[in-house]
Tab-separated table of C-alpha atoms in Angstrom:
chain	number	residue	atom	x	y	z
A	47	ALA	CA	106.808	93.497	59.036
A	48	PRO	CA	106.331	90.297	57.683
A	49	PRO	CA	106.805	87.370	59.853
A	50	SER	CA	110.814	86.510	59.816
A	51	GLU	CA	110.308	82.742	60.486
A	52	PRO	CA	109.103	81.048	57.292
A	53	GLY	CA	106.673	78.543	58.720
A	54	GLN	CA	104.723	81.851	60.310
A	55	ARG	CA	104.061	83.121	56.362
A	56	ARG	CA	101.105	82.370	54.570
A	57	TRP	CA	102.231	79.938	51.786
A	58	LEU	CA	99.896	78.593	49.087
A	59	PRO	CA	99.101	75.369	50.149
A	60	ALA	CA	100.629	73.328	47.271
A	61	ALA	CA	103.896	75.411	47.540
A	62	LEU	CA	104.000	74.480	51.473
A	63	ALA	CA	103.082	70.661	50.703
A	64	LEU	CA	106.484	70.501	47.990
A	65	ALA	CA	108.665	72.388	50.935
A	66	SER	CA	107.209	70.227	53.858
A	67	HIS	CA	107.554	66.602	55.492
A	68	GLY	CA	104.533	66.598	58.141
A	69	ALA	CA	105.137	70.075	60.288
A	70	VAL	CA	108.517	70.539	59.420
A	71	ILE	CA	109.311	72.805	56.661
A	72	TYR	CA	112.233	72.424	54.773
A	73	GLY	CA	112.316	74.929	52.340
A	74	VAL	CA	110.798	77.983	50.953
A	75	PRO	CA	109.348	78.538	46.987
A	76	GLN	CA	112.045	79.856	45.423
A	77	ALA	CA	109.583	81.660	43.087
A	78	LEU	CA	105.687	81.775	42.627
A	79	ASP	CA	105.211	82.245	38.938
A	80	GLY	CA	103.584	79.491	36.914
A	81	LEU	CA	103.635	77.992	33.641
A	82	ALA	CA	101.684	79.594	30.694
A	83	LEU	CA	100.767	78.809	26.885
A	84	VAL	CA	102.532	81.132	24.235
A	85	SER	CA	101.567	81.126	20.687
A	86	ARG	CA	100.986	83.484	17.793
A	87	PRO	CA	97.480	85.478	17.398
A	88	ILE	CA	97.240	84.252	13.983
A	89	THR	CA	98.171	80.176	15.004
A	90	VAL	CA	95.365	80.775	17.897
A	91	ALA	CA	92.740	81.804	15.170
A	92	SER	CA	93.319	78.008	13.505
A	93	LEU	CA	93.653	76.042	16.928
A	94	GLY	CA	89.819	75.499	17.500
A	95	GLU	CA	88.667	76.318	21.103
A	96	TRP	CA	91.475	78.789	23.045
A	97	PRO	CA	92.485	78.345	25.523
A	98	PRO	CA	92.143	74.916	25.915
A	99	PRO	CA	89.763	74.110	29.038
A	100	THR	CA	91.827	71.237	30.363
A	101	LEU	CA	95.589	69.495	29.618
A	102	ALA	CA	93.807	66.771	27.886
A	103	SER	CA	92.184	69.445	25.308
A	104	LEU	CA	95.697	71.016	24.791
A	105	GLU	CA	97.269	67.473	24.309
A	106	ALA	CA	94.398	67.089	21.247
A	107	THR	CA	94.996	70.927	19.691
A	108	ALA	CA	98.866	70.340	20.273
A	109	ARG	CA	98.059	67.043	18.049
A	110	ARG	CA	96.119	68.527	15.220
A	111	ALA	CA	98.663	71.556	14.753
A	112	VAL	CA	101.099	68.953	14.005
A	113	ARG	CA	102.094	69.951	10.256
A	114	ARG	CA	104.928	67.592	8.638
A	115	ASP	CA	104.858	68.741	5.045
A	116	GLY	CA	107.195	71.153	4.120
A	117	ARG	CA	108.771	73.017	7.095
A	118	PRO	CA	107.946	71.183	9.988
A	119	THR	CA	105.496	72.323	12.840
A	120	PHE	CA	105.609	70.724	16.287
A	121	GLY	CA	102.228	70.998	18.051
A	122	LEU	CA	103.613	71.859	21.831
A	123	GLY	CA	107.037	73.026	22.612
A	124	VAL	CA	107.222	71.602	26.396
A	125	ARG	CA	110.957	70.968	28.254
A	126	VAL	CA	111.362	67.456	29.536
A	127	ASP	CA	111.598	68.667	33.403
A	128	GLY	CA	109.953	67.977	36.475
A	129	TYR	CA	108.180	71.782	36.397
A	130	TRP	CA	106.813	70.974	33.143
A	131	PHE	CA	106.006	67.195	33.951
A	132	LEU	CA	103.940	68.049	36.989
A	133	PRO	CA	100.960	69.954	35.471
A	134	PHE	CA	100.844	66.498	33.428
A	135	LEU	CA	100.991	64.640	36.695
A	136	ARG	CA	98.200	66.610	38.816
A	137	ALA	CA	96.183	66.053	35.692
A	138	ALA	CA	96.325	62.246	35.682
A	139	GLY	CA	95.456	62.533	39.448
A	140	GLY	CA	98.585	62.247	40.774
A	141	ASP	CA	101.241	64.894	42.867
A	142	ALA	CA	104.864	64.825	43.489
A	143	ALA	CA	103.635	64.923	47.302
A	144	GLY	CA	100.700	63.944	49.394
A	145	GLY	CA	98.381	66.133	51.016
A	146	ASP	CA	100.205	66.304	53.719
A	147	GLY	CA	103.337	66.615	52.175
A	148	ALA	CA	104.181	63.352	53.447
A	149	ALA	CA	104.215	60.884	50.972
A	150	ALA	CA	105.785	61.234	47.455
A	151	MET	CA	103.508	60.326	45.072
A	152	LEU	CA	105.346	59.382	42.122
A	153	GLY	CA	105.268	55.535	42.259
A	154	SER	CA	101.746	55.279	42.044
A	155	ALA	CA	99.385	54.589	38.678
A	156	ALA	CA	98.611	57.954	37.963
A	157	ALA	CA	102.141	59.141	37.720
A	158	ALA	CA	103.050	56.372	35.196
A	159	ARG	CA	99.869	57.078	33.277
A	160	ALA	CA	100.925	60.680	33.158
A	161	LEU	CA	104.592	59.957	32.508
A	162	GLU	CA	103.099	57.709	29.355
A	163	GLY	CA	101.247	60.162	28.006
A	164	PHE	CA	104.115	63.168	28.708
A	165	ALA	CA	106.392	60.716	26.770
A	166	ALA	CA	104.093	60.166	24.204
A	167	LEU	CA	104.162	63.887	23.134
A	168	PHE	CA	107.902	63.377	22.376
A	169	ALA	CA	107.216	59.906	20.928
A	170	ASP	CA	104.271	60.775	18.305
A	171	GLY	CA	105.936	64.009	17.136
A	172	VAL	CA	103.765	66.608	18.814
A	173	ALA	CA	106.452	67.994	20.993
A	174	PRO	CA	110.286	68.393	19.260
A	175	PRO	CA	113.198	66.353	20.462
A	176	PRO	CA	114.933	67.595	23.496
A	177	PRO	CA	117.644	69.448	22.837
A	178	PRO	CA	121.459	69.039	24.979
A	179	ALA	CA	120.676	70.121	28.792
A	180	GLY	CA	121.528	73.659	29.260
A	181	ASP	CA	120.225	74.714	26.014
A	182	GLU	CA	116.407	74.455	26.457
A	183	ALA	CA	115.363	78.090	26.218
A	184	ARG	CA	117.430	78.905	23.423
A	185	ASP	CA	116.070	76.104	21.492
A	186	GLU	CA	112.880	76.977	22.461
A	187	ALA	CA	113.147	80.375	21.527
A	188	ARG	CA	115.122	79.572	18.290
A	189	ARG	CA	111.643	77.249	17.092
A	190	PHE	CA	109.151	79.457	18.156
A	191	ARG	CA	110.700	82.436	15.944
A	192	ALA	CA	111.197	79.717	13.096
A	193	GLY	CA	107.427	78.764	13.323
A	194	GLU	CA	108.364	75.835	14.137
A	195	LEU	CA	106.393	75.756	17.206
A	196	ALA	CA	102.480	76.153	17.194
A	197	VAL	CA	102.085	76.660	20.781
A	198	VAL	CA	104.832	76.613	23.691
A	199	MET	CA	104.133	75.695	27.621
A	200	THR	CA	106.422	78.355	29.035
A	201	GLY	CA	106.670	81.204	31.830
A	202	PRO	CA	107.010	84.888	31.704
A	203	TRP	CA	110.975	84.798	31.995
A	204	ALA	CA	110.707	83.651	28.638
A	205	LEU	CA	108.416	86.099	26.336
A	206	VAL	CA	110.652	88.437	25.390
A	207	ASP	CA	112.950	85.306	23.989
A	208	LEU	CA	109.839	83.739	22.086
A	209	ALA	CA	108.954	87.268	20.679
A	210	GLY	CA	112.574	88.320	19.512
A	211	GLY	CA	111.866	91.849	21.123
A	212	GLU	CA	113.878	93.722	23.259
A	213	LEU	CA	113.928	94.287	27.059
A	214	GLY	CA	110.088	95.598	27.248
A	215	GLU	CA	108.859	94.725	24.156
A	216	VAL	CA	106.671	91.610	23.457
A	217	PRO	CA	105.125	92.090	20.354
A	218	ASP	CA	102.535	89.614	18.894
A	219	LEU	CA	102.047	87.219	21.326
A	220	ALA	CA	99.297	85.057	22.433
A	221	VAL	CA	99.567	84.323	25.991
A	222	ALA	CA	97.018	82.369	27.451
A	223	PRO	CA	96.779	80.225	31.210
A	224	LEU	CA	97.794	76.877	31.342
A	225	PRO	CA	94.360	74.528	32.002
A	226	HIS	CA	93.895	73.689	35.669
A	227	ALA	CA	94.536	70.199	36.662
A	228	PRO	CA	91.430	68.799	38.846
A	229	ARG	CA	93.371	69.528	42.045
A	230	GLY	CA	93.599	73.315	41.362
A	231	GLY	CA	96.290	75.422	41.461
A	232	GLN	CA	98.409	77.354	38.526
A	233	VAL	CA	101.488	77.189	41.035
A	234	TYR	CA	103.717	74.595	40.239
Protein backbone atom coordinates (compact mmCIF):
# COMPACT_ATOMS: atom_id res chain seq x y z
CA ALA A 1 0.00 0.00 0.00
CA PRO A 2 1.28 3.52 -0.73
CA PRO A 3 2.29 5.65 2.25
CA SER A 4 -0.62 7.61 3.69
CA GLU A 5 1.38 10.73 4.61
CA PRO A 6 2.26 13.09 1.73
CA GLY A 7 5.80 13.53 3.08
CA GLN A 8 6.40 9.79 2.85
CA ARG A 9 5.72 9.63 -0.88
CA ARG A 10 8.43 9.98 -3.50
CA TRP A 11 7.53 13.26 -5.21
CA LEU A 12 9.54 14.77 -8.02
CA PRO A 13 11.93 17.33 -6.49
CA ALA A 14 10.51 20.25 -8.51
CA ALA A 15 6.93 19.42 -7.45
CA LEU A 16 7.94 19.00 -3.80
CA ALA A 17 9.89 22.30 -3.77
CA LEU A 18 6.81 24.21 -4.93
CA ALA A 19 4.69 22.65 -2.17
CA SER A 20 7.17 23.01 0.70
CA HIS A 21 8.78 25.60 2.90
CA GLY A 22 11.85 24.33 4.69
CA ALA A 23 11.05 20.83 5.88
CA VAL A 24 7.27 21.39 6.04
CA ILE A 25 5.08 20.18 3.18
CA TYR A 26 2.08 22.44 2.73
CA GLY A 27 0.48 20.78 -0.28
CA VAL A 28 0.78 18.03 -2.82
CA PRO A 29 0.82 18.23 -6.61
CA GLN A 30 -2.69 18.32 -8.03
CA ALA A 31 -1.56 16.53 -11.16
CA LEU A 32 1.65 15.39 -12.75
CA ASP A 33 1.22 16.44 -16.32
CA GLY A 34 3.18 18.78 -18.44
CA LEU A 35 3.10 21.16 -21.33
CA ALA A 36 3.93 20.09 -24.86
CA LEU A 37 4.07 21.69 -28.29
CA VAL A 38 1.19 20.92 -30.65
CA SER A 39 1.11 21.68 -34.35
CA ARG A 40 -0.05 20.14 -37.62
CA PRO A 41 2.33 17.83 -39.51
CA ILE A 42 2.16 20.08 -42.59
CA THR A 43 3.10 23.10 -40.44
CA VAL A 44 5.95 21.26 -38.73
CA ALA A 45 7.47 20.53 -42.14
CA SER A 46 7.84 24.28 -42.73
CA LEU A 47 9.15 25.25 -39.29
CA GLY A 48 12.74 24.11 -39.64
CA GLU A 49 14.36 22.37 -36.68
CA TRP A 50 11.64 20.40 -34.94
CA PRO A 51 11.23 19.87 -32.11
CA PRO A 52 13.17 22.92 -30.99
CA PRO A 53 15.92 21.99 -28.50
CA THR A 54 15.60 25.16 -26.39
CA LEU A 55 12.98 27.74 -25.55
CA ALA A 56 15.10 30.32 -27.36
CA SER A 57 14.92 28.23 -30.54
CA LEU A 58 11.15 27.77 -30.00
CA GLU A 59 10.78 31.55 -29.81
CA ALA A 60 12.85 32.00 -32.99
CA THR A 61 10.77 29.36 -34.78
CA ALA A 62 7.54 31.00 -33.62
CA ARG A 63 8.74 34.40 -34.86
CA ARG A 64 9.49 32.92 -38.31
CA ALA A 65 6.01 31.34 -38.45
CA VAL A 66 4.17 34.67 -38.02
CA ARG A 67 2.23 35.68 -41.13
CA ARG A 68 0.60 39.07 -41.44
CA ASP A 69 -0.56 38.85 -45.06
CA GLY A 70 -4.04 37.52 -45.76
CA ARG A 71 -5.33 35.58 -42.78
CA PRO A 72 -2.99 36.31 -39.85
CA THR A 73 -1.05 33.46 -38.30
CA PHE A 74 0.51 33.75 -34.89
CA GLY A 75 3.63 31.71 -34.30
CA LEU A 76 2.85 30.51 -30.77
CA GLY A 77 -0.30 30.00 -28.76
CA VAL A 78 0.60 30.41 -25.10
CA ARG A 79 -1.56 31.46 -22.18
CA VAL A 80 -0.89 34.34 -19.79
CA ASP A 81 -0.72 32.12 -16.74
CA GLY A 82 1.93 31.09 -14.23
CA TYR A 83 1.85 27.48 -15.42
CA TRP A 84 2.71 28.57 -18.97
CA PHE A 85 5.22 31.18 -17.77
CA LEU A 86 7.26 28.79 -15.58
CA PRO A 87 9.19 27.18 -18.48
CA PHE A 88 10.26 30.66 -19.63
CA LEU A 89 11.23 31.58 -16.08
CA ARG A 90 13.35 28.44 -15.72
CA ALA A 91 14.95 28.91 -19.14
CA ALA A 92 16.08 32.38 -18.00
CA GLY A 93 17.71 30.85 -14.92
CA GLY A 94 14.95 31.61 -12.43
CA ASP A 95 12.34 29.57 -10.65
CA ALA A 96 9.20 30.02 -8.60
CA ALA A 97 10.96 28.71 -5.50
CA GLY A 98 14.53 28.34 -4.32
CA GLY A 99 16.23 24.96 -4.48
CA ASP A 100 15.11 24.17 -0.94
CA GLY A 101 11.64 25.59 -1.51
CA ALA A 102 12.35 28.32 1.01
CA ALA A 103 12.84 31.44 -1.07
CA ALA A 104 10.65 32.68 -3.88
CA MET A 105 12.77 33.84 -6.81
CA LEU A 106 10.10 35.83 -8.59
CA GLY A 107 11.84 39.11 -7.75
CA SER A 108 15.15 38.05 -9.30
CA ALA A 109 16.88 39.51 -12.35
CA ALA A 110 16.25 36.18 -14.13
CA ALA A 111 12.51 36.53 -13.47
CA ALA A 112 12.53 40.08 -14.84
CA ARG A 113 14.32 38.90 -18.02
CA ALA A 114 11.87 36.02 -18.42
CA LEU A 115 8.84 38.26 -17.98
CA GLU A 116 10.22 40.79 -20.44
CA GLY A 117 10.75 38.07 -23.07
CA PHE A 118 7.36 36.49 -22.37
CA ALA A 119 5.58 39.84 -22.68
CA ALA A 120 7.44 40.53 -25.95
CA LEU A 121 5.79 37.46 -27.51
CA PHE A 122 2.45 39.25 -27.16
CA ALA A 123 3.67 42.78 -27.86
CA ASP A 124 5.44 41.67 -31.06
CA GLY A 125 2.43 39.72 -32.35
CA VAL A 126 4.13 36.32 -32.05
CA ALA A 127 1.39 35.21 -29.66
CA PRO A 128 -2.23 36.36 -30.06
CA PRO A 129 -3.77 38.83 -27.62
CA PRO A 130 -5.04 37.03 -24.51
CA PRO A 131 -8.78 36.35 -24.55
CA PRO A 132 -11.04 37.23 -21.61
CA ALA A 133 -10.31 35.24 -18.46
CA GLY A 134 -11.97 31.84 -18.56
CA ASP A 135 -12.09 31.70 -22.36
CA GLU A 136 -8.47 30.64 -22.94
CA ALA A 137 -9.09 27.00 -23.89
CA ARG A 138 -11.98 27.79 -26.24
CA ASP A 139 -10.05 30.64 -27.91
CA GLU A 140 -6.91 28.52 -28.28
CA ALA A 141 -8.83 25.66 -29.91
CA ARG A 142 -10.78 28.00 -32.20
CA ARG A 143 -7.63 29.79 -33.39
CA PHE A 144 -5.71 26.53 -33.90
CA ARG A 145 -8.50 24.87 -35.90
CA ALA A 146 -8.85 28.05 -38.02
CA GLY A 147 -5.14 27.97 -38.86
CA GLU A 148 -4.34 31.12 -36.90
CA LEU A 149 -1.77 29.41 -34.64
CA ALA A 150 1.28 27.62 -36.01
CA VAL A 151 2.21 26.03 -32.67
CA VAL A 152 0.32 25.77 -29.37
CA MET A 153 1.95 25.23 -26.01
CA THR A 154 -0.60 23.17 -24.09
CA GLY A 155 -1.19 19.86 -22.38
CA PRO A 156 -2.90 16.54 -23.00
CA TRP A 157 -6.25 17.88 -21.80
CA ALA A 158 -6.54 20.05 -24.93
CA LEU A 159 -5.74 17.60 -27.73
CA VAL A 160 -9.29 16.58 -28.63
CA ASP A 161 -10.46 20.20 -28.74
CA LEU A 162 -7.46 21.29 -30.83
CA ALA A 163 -8.00 18.50 -33.34
CA GLY A 164 -11.73 19.09 -33.51
CA GLY A 165 -12.27 15.35 -33.15
CA GLU A 166 -14.52 13.29 -30.98
CA LEU A 167 -13.53 11.98 -27.57
CA GLY A 168 -10.70 9.49 -28.04
CA GLU A 169 -9.98 10.78 -31.54
CA VAL A 170 -7.06 13.11 -32.16
CA PRO A 171 -6.44 13.21 -35.92
CA ASP A 172 -3.66 15.04 -37.68
CA LEU A 173 -1.67 16.51 -34.79
CA ALA A 174 2.08 16.69 -34.33
CA VAL A 175 2.99 16.69 -30.63
CA ALA A 176 6.52 17.37 -29.41
CA PRO A 177 8.06 17.80 -25.97
CA LEU A 178 8.56 21.28 -24.62
CA PRO A 179 12.30 22.03 -24.54
CA HIS A 180 13.91 21.44 -21.16
CA ALA A 181 14.92 24.42 -19.13
CA PRO A 182 18.55 24.40 -17.99
CA ARG A 183 17.55 23.19 -14.52
CA GLY A 184 15.84 20.21 -16.10
CA GLY A 185 12.47 18.71 -15.53
CA GLN A 186 9.37 18.91 -17.66
CA VAL A 187 6.92 18.80 -14.78
CA TYR A 188 5.83 22.39 -14.30
